[in-house]
Amino acid sequence: NLKNQKFVRKQYAQDISHELRTPITNLQLYIEAIKDNVIDADEQTLSSLLEEIHRLEGLVVNLNKSFNDNSEYLKINKKEFNLSDHINSLLDTVKPRLNKLDISLIEEIKDGIIINSDKDKISQIVQNLVSNAIKAIKNDGLIRVSLSEDKNNIYLVVKDNGVGISDEKKEAIFERFYRIDDARNTKLNGHGLGLSITKNFVESLGGRIKLKSRLGKGSTFSVILPK
């Protein structure tokens, strides 16, 4: 039992460490862009930086909790918020990274979508899917992020024109530590953590995630969340 607890805690630490990389990278690129006079240190930019710092703070708190109580990691803290505005803010934080990589971003975010859900976990879902799309693009590429709704559900879709995933690997892509070196890790040496974490978070929020992909043509990840 002690050996199993040690293993589980190690897994949680690895997951959170993986999650820390994205906000740290975003902060680094924002600061570099300000220093190089690529973007202005205006109110919107400073708000984006502050949001990333708050995200980092939350992840560090979760890391500490994960060593004390494993259930804290997937604990749901729901509140009502404007999901459209939140996703727009999240996409703003990743734009310096996309600009540096010459990746185009198309945003199709329907205004005024309200959701009662866990804001932090949705942040991690969006950040993970966008980071995953970035890794899939070898050279200049395109990422399309859309948000829409119907009577019962909210739909978040992240599509890239990257290298894609073969049919035999689609089932395994969400498995913990599964590595697809030739498909999803063209820029960084990932370990499959991001998509595993994303699937866990989506399901913990009562939703589901679907994948459509063609090798050499790109991938589309669709998250369906209940209202």
mmCIF file of C-alpha atoms in Angstrom:
data_model
loop_
_atom_site.group_PDB
_atom_site.id
_atom_site.type_symbol
_atom_site.label_atom_id
_atom_site.label_comp_id
_atom_site.label_asym_id
_atom_site.label_seq_id
_atom_site.Cartn_x
_atom_site.Cartn_y
_atom_site.Cartn_z
ATOM 1 C CA ASN A 1 0.000 0.000 0.000
ATOM 2 C CA LEU A 2 2.851 2.418 0.839
ATOM 3 C CA LYS A 3 4.557 1.579 -2.429
ATOM 4 C CA ASN A 4 1.337 2.267 -4.344
ATOM 5 C CA GLN A 5 0.804 5.601 -2.565
ATOM 6 C CA LYS A 6 4.341 6.656 -3.427
ATOM 7 C CA PHE A 7 3.755 5.754 -7.079
ATOM 8 C CA VAL A 8 0.449 7.679 -7.250
ATOM 9 C CA ARG A 9 1.984 10.768 -5.656
ATOM 10 C CA LYS A 10 4.862 10.626 -8.113
ATOM 11 C CA GLN A 11 2.355 10.516 -10.971
ATOM 12 C CA TYR A 12 0.546 13.585 -9.656
ATOM 13 C CA ALA A 13 3.823 15.468 -9.277
ATOM 14 C CA GLN A 14 4.738 14.643 -12.872
ATOM 15 C CA ASP A 15 1.323 15.787 -14.088
ATOM 16 C CA ILE A 16 1.515 19.134 -12.321
ATOM 17 C CA SER A 17 5.109 19.655 -13.451
ATOM 18 C CA HIS A 18 3.926 19.150 -17.004
ATOM 19 C CA GLU A 19 1.156 21.697 -16.460
ATOM 20 C CA LEU A 20 3.630 24.272 -15.140
ATOM 21 C CA ARG A 21 5.527 24.420 -18.416
ATOM 22 C CA THR A 22 2.827 26.190 -20.431
ATOM 23 C CA PRO A 23 2.287 29.275 -18.224
ATOM 24 C CA ILE A 24 6.040 29.570 -17.642
ATOM 25 C CA THR A 25 6.660 29.510 -21.399
ATOM 26 C CA ASN A 26 3.882 32.045 -21.994
ATOM 27 C CA LEU A 27 5.299 34.396 -19.356
ATOM 28 C CA GLN A 28 8.802 34.089 -20.798
ATOM 29 C CA LEU A 29 7.676 34.904 -24.335
ATOM 30 C CA TYR A 30 5.510 37.809 -23.189
ATOM 31 C CA ILE A 31 8.395 39.357 -21.279
ATOM 32 C CA GLU A 32 10.782 38.814 -24.199
ATOM 33 C CA ALA A 33 8.273 40.457 -26.559
ATOM 34 C CA ILE A 34 7.910 43.462 -24.245
ATOM 35 C CA LYS A 35 11.687 43.743 -23.906
ATOM 36 C CA ASP A 36 12.119 43.642 -27.695
ATOM 37 C CA ASN A 37 9.315 46.224 -28.168
ATOM 38 C CA VAL A 38 7.260 43.719 -30.140
ATOM 39 C CA ILE A 39 4.239 44.302 -27.914
ATOM 40 C CA ASP A 40 3.378 47.147 -25.576
ATOM 41 C CA ALA A 41 3.217 46.747 -21.819
ATOM 42 C CA ASP A 42 -0.346 48.073 -21.821
ATOM 43 C CA GLU A 43 -3.212 47.197 -19.492
ATOM 44 C CA GLN A 44 -4.339 44.212 -21.565
ATOM 45 C CA THR A 45 -0.837 42.729 -21.706
ATOM 46 C CA LEU A 46 -0.295 43.203 -17.992
ATOM 47 C CA SER A 47 -3.676 41.593 -17.289
ATOM 48 C CA SER A 48 -2.654 38.575 -19.384
ATOM 49 C CA LEU A 49 0.625 38.310 -17.499
ATOM 50 C CA LEU A 50 -1.180 38.539 -14.175
ATOM 51 C CA GLU A 51 -3.621 35.831 -15.242
ATOM 52 C CA GLU A 52 -0.742 33.493 -16.069
ATOM 53 C CA ILE A 53 0.850 34.212 -12.693
ATOM 54 C CA HIS A 54 -2.441 33.363 -10.956
ATOM 55 C CA ARG A 55 -2.607 30.137 -12.997
ATOM 56 C CA LEU A 56 0.914 29.256 -11.889
ATOM 57 C CA GLU A 57 -0.009 29.973 -8.294
ATOM 58 C CA GLY A 58 -3.004 27.658 -8.518
ATOM 59 C CA LEU A 59 -0.933 24.868 -10.011
ATOM 60 C CA VAL A 60 1.654 25.156 -7.245
ATOM 61 C CA VAL A 61 -1.118 24.972 -4.631
ATOM 62 C CA ASN A 62 -2.511 21.858 -6.334
ATOM 63 C CA LEU A 63 0.946 20.299 -6.353
ATOM 64 C CA ASN A 64 1.176 20.758 -2.602
ATOM 65 C CA LYS A 65 -2.325 19.357 -2.100
ATOM 66 C CA SER A 66 -1.597 16.340 -4.259
ATOM 67 C CA PHE A 67 0.997 15.146 -1.773
ATOM 68 C CA ASN A 68 -1.487 15.418 1.078
ATOM 69 C CA ASP A 69 -4.713 14.237 -0.490
ATOM 70 C CA ASN A 70 -4.866 12.626 -3.917
ATOM 71 C CA SER A 71 -8.568 13.468 -4.259
ATOM 72 C CA GLU A 72 -7.778 17.193 -4.323
ATOM 73 C CA TYR A 73 -6.285 16.891 -7.773
ATOM 74 C CA LEU A 74 -9.638 16.177 -9.422
ATOM 75 C CA LYS A 75 -11.787 18.132 -6.977
ATOM 76 C CA ILE A 76 -14.333 20.246 -8.833
ATOM 77 C CA ASN A 77 -14.911 23.889 -7.887
ATOM 78 C CA LYS A 78 -17.818 25.097 -9.996
ATOM 79 C CA LYS A 79 -18.928 28.659 -10.523
ATOM 80 C CA GLU A 80 -20.773 30.518 -13.252
ATOM 81 C CA PHE A 81 -18.614 32.580 -15.610
ATOM 82 C CA ASN A 82 -18.405 33.899 -19.168
ATOM 83 C CA LEU A 83 -16.611 31.129 -21.046
ATOM 84 C CA SER A 84 -16.309 33.183 -24.243
ATOM 85 C CA ASP A 85 -14.368 35.950 -22.504
ATOM 86 C CA HIS A 86 -12.257 33.430 -20.618
ATOM 87 C CA ILE A 87 -11.169 31.553 -23.739
ATOM 88 C CA ASN A 88 -10.393 34.814 -25.524
ATOM 89 C CA SER A 89 -8.126 35.733 -22.596
ATOM 90 C CA LEU A 90 -6.433 32.326 -22.665
ATOM 91 C CA LEU A 91 -5.754 32.620 -26.383
ATOM 92 C CA ASP A 92 -4.245 36.077 -25.850
ATOM 93 C CA THR A 93 -1.675 34.554 -23.491
ATOM 94 C CA VAL A 94 -0.454 32.085 -26.113
ATOM 95 C CA LYS A 95 -0.228 34.530 -29.049
ATOM 96 C CA PRO A 96 3.417 35.540 -28.417
ATOM 97 C CA ARG A 97 4.359 31.867 -28.590
ATOM 98 C CA LEU A 98 2.413 31.412 -31.838
ATOM 99 C CA ASN A 99 3.964 34.529 -33.355
ATOM 100 C CA LYS A 100 7.447 33.303 -32.548
ATOM 101 C CA LEU A 101 6.689 30.015 -34.318
ATOM 102 C CA ASP A 102 4.927 31.700 -37.276
ATOM 103 C CA ILE A 103 1.728 29.809 -36.529
ATOM 104 C CA SER A 104 -1.531 31.475 -37.541
ATOM 105 C CA LEU A 105 -4.483 31.427 -35.162
ATOM 106 C CA ILE A 106 -8.116 31.610 -36.263
ATOM 107 C CA GLU A 107 -10.543 32.384 -33.446
ATOM 108 C CA GLU A 108 -14.221 31.532 -33.876
ATOM 109 C CA ILE A 109 -15.525 32.258 -30.387
ATOM 110 C CA LYS A 110 -19.247 32.888 -30.022
ATOM 111 C CA ASP A 111 -19.874 35.769 -27.645
ATOM 112 C CA GLY A 112 -21.760 35.511 -24.380
ATOM 113 C CA ILE A 113 -21.531 31.778 -23.675
ATOM 114 C CA ILE A 114 -22.067 31.253 -19.941
ATOM 115 C CA ILE A 115 -21.097 28.039 -18.162
ATOM 116 C CA ASN A 116 -21.265 26.734 -14.618
ATOM 117 C CA SER A 117 -18.035 24.785 -14.318
ATOM 118 C CA ASP A 118 -14.484 24.687 -12.946
ATOM 119 C CA LYS A 119 -12.635 27.650 -14.449
ATOM 120 C CA ASP A 120 -9.134 26.389 -13.604
ATOM 121 C CA LYS A 121 -9.690 22.983 -15.176
ATOM 122 C CA ILE A 122 -11.146 24.512 -18.311
ATOM 123 C CA SER A 123 -8.048 26.732 -18.486
ATOM 124 C CA GLN A 124 -5.825 23.662 -18.374
ATOM 125 C CA ILE A 125 -7.942 21.873 -20.988
ATOM 126 C CA VAL A 126 -7.633 24.789 -23.427
ATOM 127 C CA GLN A 127 -3.921 25.328 -22.766
ATOM 128 C CA ASN A 128 -3.168 21.627 -23.201
ATOM 129 C CA LEU A 129 -5.077 21.309 -26.480
ATOM 130 C CA VAL A 130 -3.454 24.410 -27.972
ATOM 131 C CA SER A 131 0.010 23.286 -26.807
ATOM 132 C CA ASN A 132 -0.671 19.878 -28.316
ATOM 133 C CA ALA A 133 -1.622 21.503 -31.621
ATOM 134 C CA ILE A 134 1.588 23.548 -31.593
ATOM 135 C CA LYS A 135 3.639 20.380 -31.145
ATOM 136 C CA ALA A 136 1.877 18.795 -34.128
ATOM 137 C CA ILE A 137 2.884 21.544 -36.549
ATOM 138 C CA LYS A 138 6.298 21.039 -38.086
ATOM 139 C CA ASN A 139 6.633 24.369 -39.872
ATOM 140 C CA ASP A 140 4.382 27.358 -40.528
ATOM 141 C CA GLY A 141 0.909 26.170 -39.718
ATOM 142 C CA LEU A 142 -2.610 26.996 -38.697
ATOM 143 C CA ILE A 143 -4.607 26.456 -35.515
ATOM 144 C CA ARG A 144 -8.339 27.073 -35.415
ATOM 145 C CA VAL A 145 -10.137 27.400 -32.066
ATOM 146 C CA SER A 146 -13.925 27.570 -32.017
ATOM 147 C CA LEU A 147 -16.526 27.829 -29.260
ATOM 148 C CA SER A 148 -20.251 27.328 -29.798
ATOM 149 C CA GLU A 149 -23.332 26.058 -27.996
ATOM 150 C CA ASP A 150 -26.740 24.528 -28.435
ATOM 151 C CA LYS A 151 -29.609 23.927 -26.028
ATOM 152 C CA ASN A 152 -27.821 21.297 -23.946
ATOM 153 C CA ASN A 153 -24.073 21.482 -24.583
ATOM 154 C CA ILE A 154 -21.087 23.720 -25.171
ATOM 155 C CA TYR A 155 -18.596 22.786 -27.880
ATOM 156 C CA LEU A 156 -14.902 23.667 -27.815
ATOM 157 C CA VAL A 157 -12.926 22.617 -30.892
ATOM 158 C CA VAL A 158 -9.176 22.898 -31.463
ATOM 159 C CA LYS A 159 -8.067 22.032 -34.984
ATOM 160 C CA ASP A 160 -4.566 22.012 -36.464
ATOM 161 C CA ASN A 161 -3.121 21.278 -39.904
ATOM 162 C CA GLY A 162 -0.162 19.406 -38.447
ATOM 163 C CA VAL A 163 1.199 15.939 -38.963
ATOM 164 C CA GLY A 164 -1.882 14.093 -37.741
ATOM 165 C CA ILE A 165 -2.268 10.750 -36.011
ATOM 166 C CA SER A 166 -2.543 7.335 -37.626
ATOM 167 C CA ASP A 167 -5.666 5.236 -37.031
ATOM 168 C CA GLU A 168 -3.862 2.599 -34.974
ATOM 169 C CA LYS A 169 -2.564 5.242 -32.555
ATOM 170 C CA LYS A 170 -5.788 7.203 -31.995
ATOM 171 C CA GLU A 171 -7.025 4.946 -29.202
ATOM 172 C CA ALA A 172 -3.733 5.174 -27.317
ATOM 173 C CA ILE A 173 -3.232 8.931 -27.608
ATOM 174 C CA PHE A 174 -5.121 9.627 -24.362
ATOM 175 C CA GLU A 175 -3.264 6.981 -22.360
ATOM 176 C CA ARG A 176 -0.976 8.154 -19.644
ATOM 177 C CA PHE A 177 2.699 8.482 -20.728
ATOM 178 C CA TYR A 178 1.895 7.252 -24.253
ATOM 179 C CA ARG A 179 4.454 8.756 -26.605
ATOM 180 C CA ILE A 180 3.976 9.337 -30.315
ATOM 181 C CA ASP A 181 7.367 10.643 -31.342
ATOM 182 C CA ASP A 182 6.569 10.688 -35.037
ATOM 183 C CA ALA A 183 3.213 12.451 -34.763
ATOM 184 C CA ARG A 184 2.542 14.750 -31.835
ATOM 185 C CA ASN A 185 6.017 15.633 -30.586
ATOM 186 C CA THR A 186 7.701 17.262 -33.524
ATOM 187 C CA LYS A 187 9.058 20.202 -31.496
ATOM 188 C CA LEU A 188 9.173 18.948 -27.923
ATOM 189 C CA ASN A 189 9.876 15.567 -26.437
ATOM 190 C CA GLY A 190 6.508 14.983 -24.779
ATOM 191 C CA HIS A 191 5.376 12.005 -22.775
ATOM 192 C CA GLY A 192 1.662 11.931 -23.528
ATOM 193 C CA LEU A 193 0.836 13.641 -20.240
ATOM 194 C CA GLY A 194 -1.057 16.594 -21.686
ATOM 195 C CA LEU A 195 -3.800 14.641 -23.426
ATOM 196 C CA SER A 196 -4.165 12.193 -20.542
ATOM 197 C CA ILE A 197 -4.654 15.071 -18.116
ATOM 198 C CA THR A 198 -7.043 16.798 -20.523
ATOM 199 C CA LYS A 199 -9.245 13.718 -20.860
ATOM 200 C CA ASN A 200 -9.348 13.276 -17.077
ATOM 201 C CA PHE A 201 -10.360 16.906 -16.558
ATOM 202 C CA VAL A 202 -13.013 16.835 -19.298
ATOM 203 C CA GLU A 203 -14.596 13.710 -17.851
ATOM 204 C CA SER A 204 -14.423 15.086 -14.305
ATOM 205 C CA LEU A 205 -16.526 18.026 -15.579
ATOM 206 C CA GLY A 206 -19.126 15.626 -16.973
ATOM 207 C CA GLY A 207 -18.010 16.070 -20.569
ATOM 208 C CA ARG A 208 -16.364 14.024 -23.270
ATOM 209 C CA ILE A 209 -13.566 14.548 -25.774
ATOM 210 C CA LYS A 210 -13.435 13.291 -29.357
ATOM 211 C CA LEU A 211 -10.604 13.085 -31.865
ATOM 212 C CA LYS A 212 -10.667 13.183 -35.649
ATOM 213 C CA SER A 213 -7.334 12.938 -37.407
ATOM 214 C CA ARG A 214 -5.685 11.970 -40.668
ATOM 215 C CA LEU A 215 -2.007 11.232 -40.894
ATOM 216 C CA GLY A 216 -0.318 14.111 -42.681
ATOM 217 C CA LYS A 217 -3.492 16.216 -42.710
ATOM 218 C CA GLY A 218 -3.965 17.385 -39.129
ATOM 219 C CA SER A 219 -6.147 16.721 -36.107
ATOM 220 C CA THR A 220 -9.343 18.029 -34.551
ATOM 221 C CA PHE A 221 -10.015 17.687 -30.832
ATOM 222 C CA SER A 222 -13.625 18.365 -29.822
ATOM 223 C CA VAL A 223 -14.636 18.877 -26.194
ATOM 224 C CA ILE A 224 -18.342 18.636 -25.374
ATOM 225 C CA LEU A 225 -19.329 20.048 -21.993
ATOM 226 C CA PRO A 226 -22.815 20.068 -20.460
ATOM 227 C CA LYS A 227 -24.440 23.410 -19.674
#
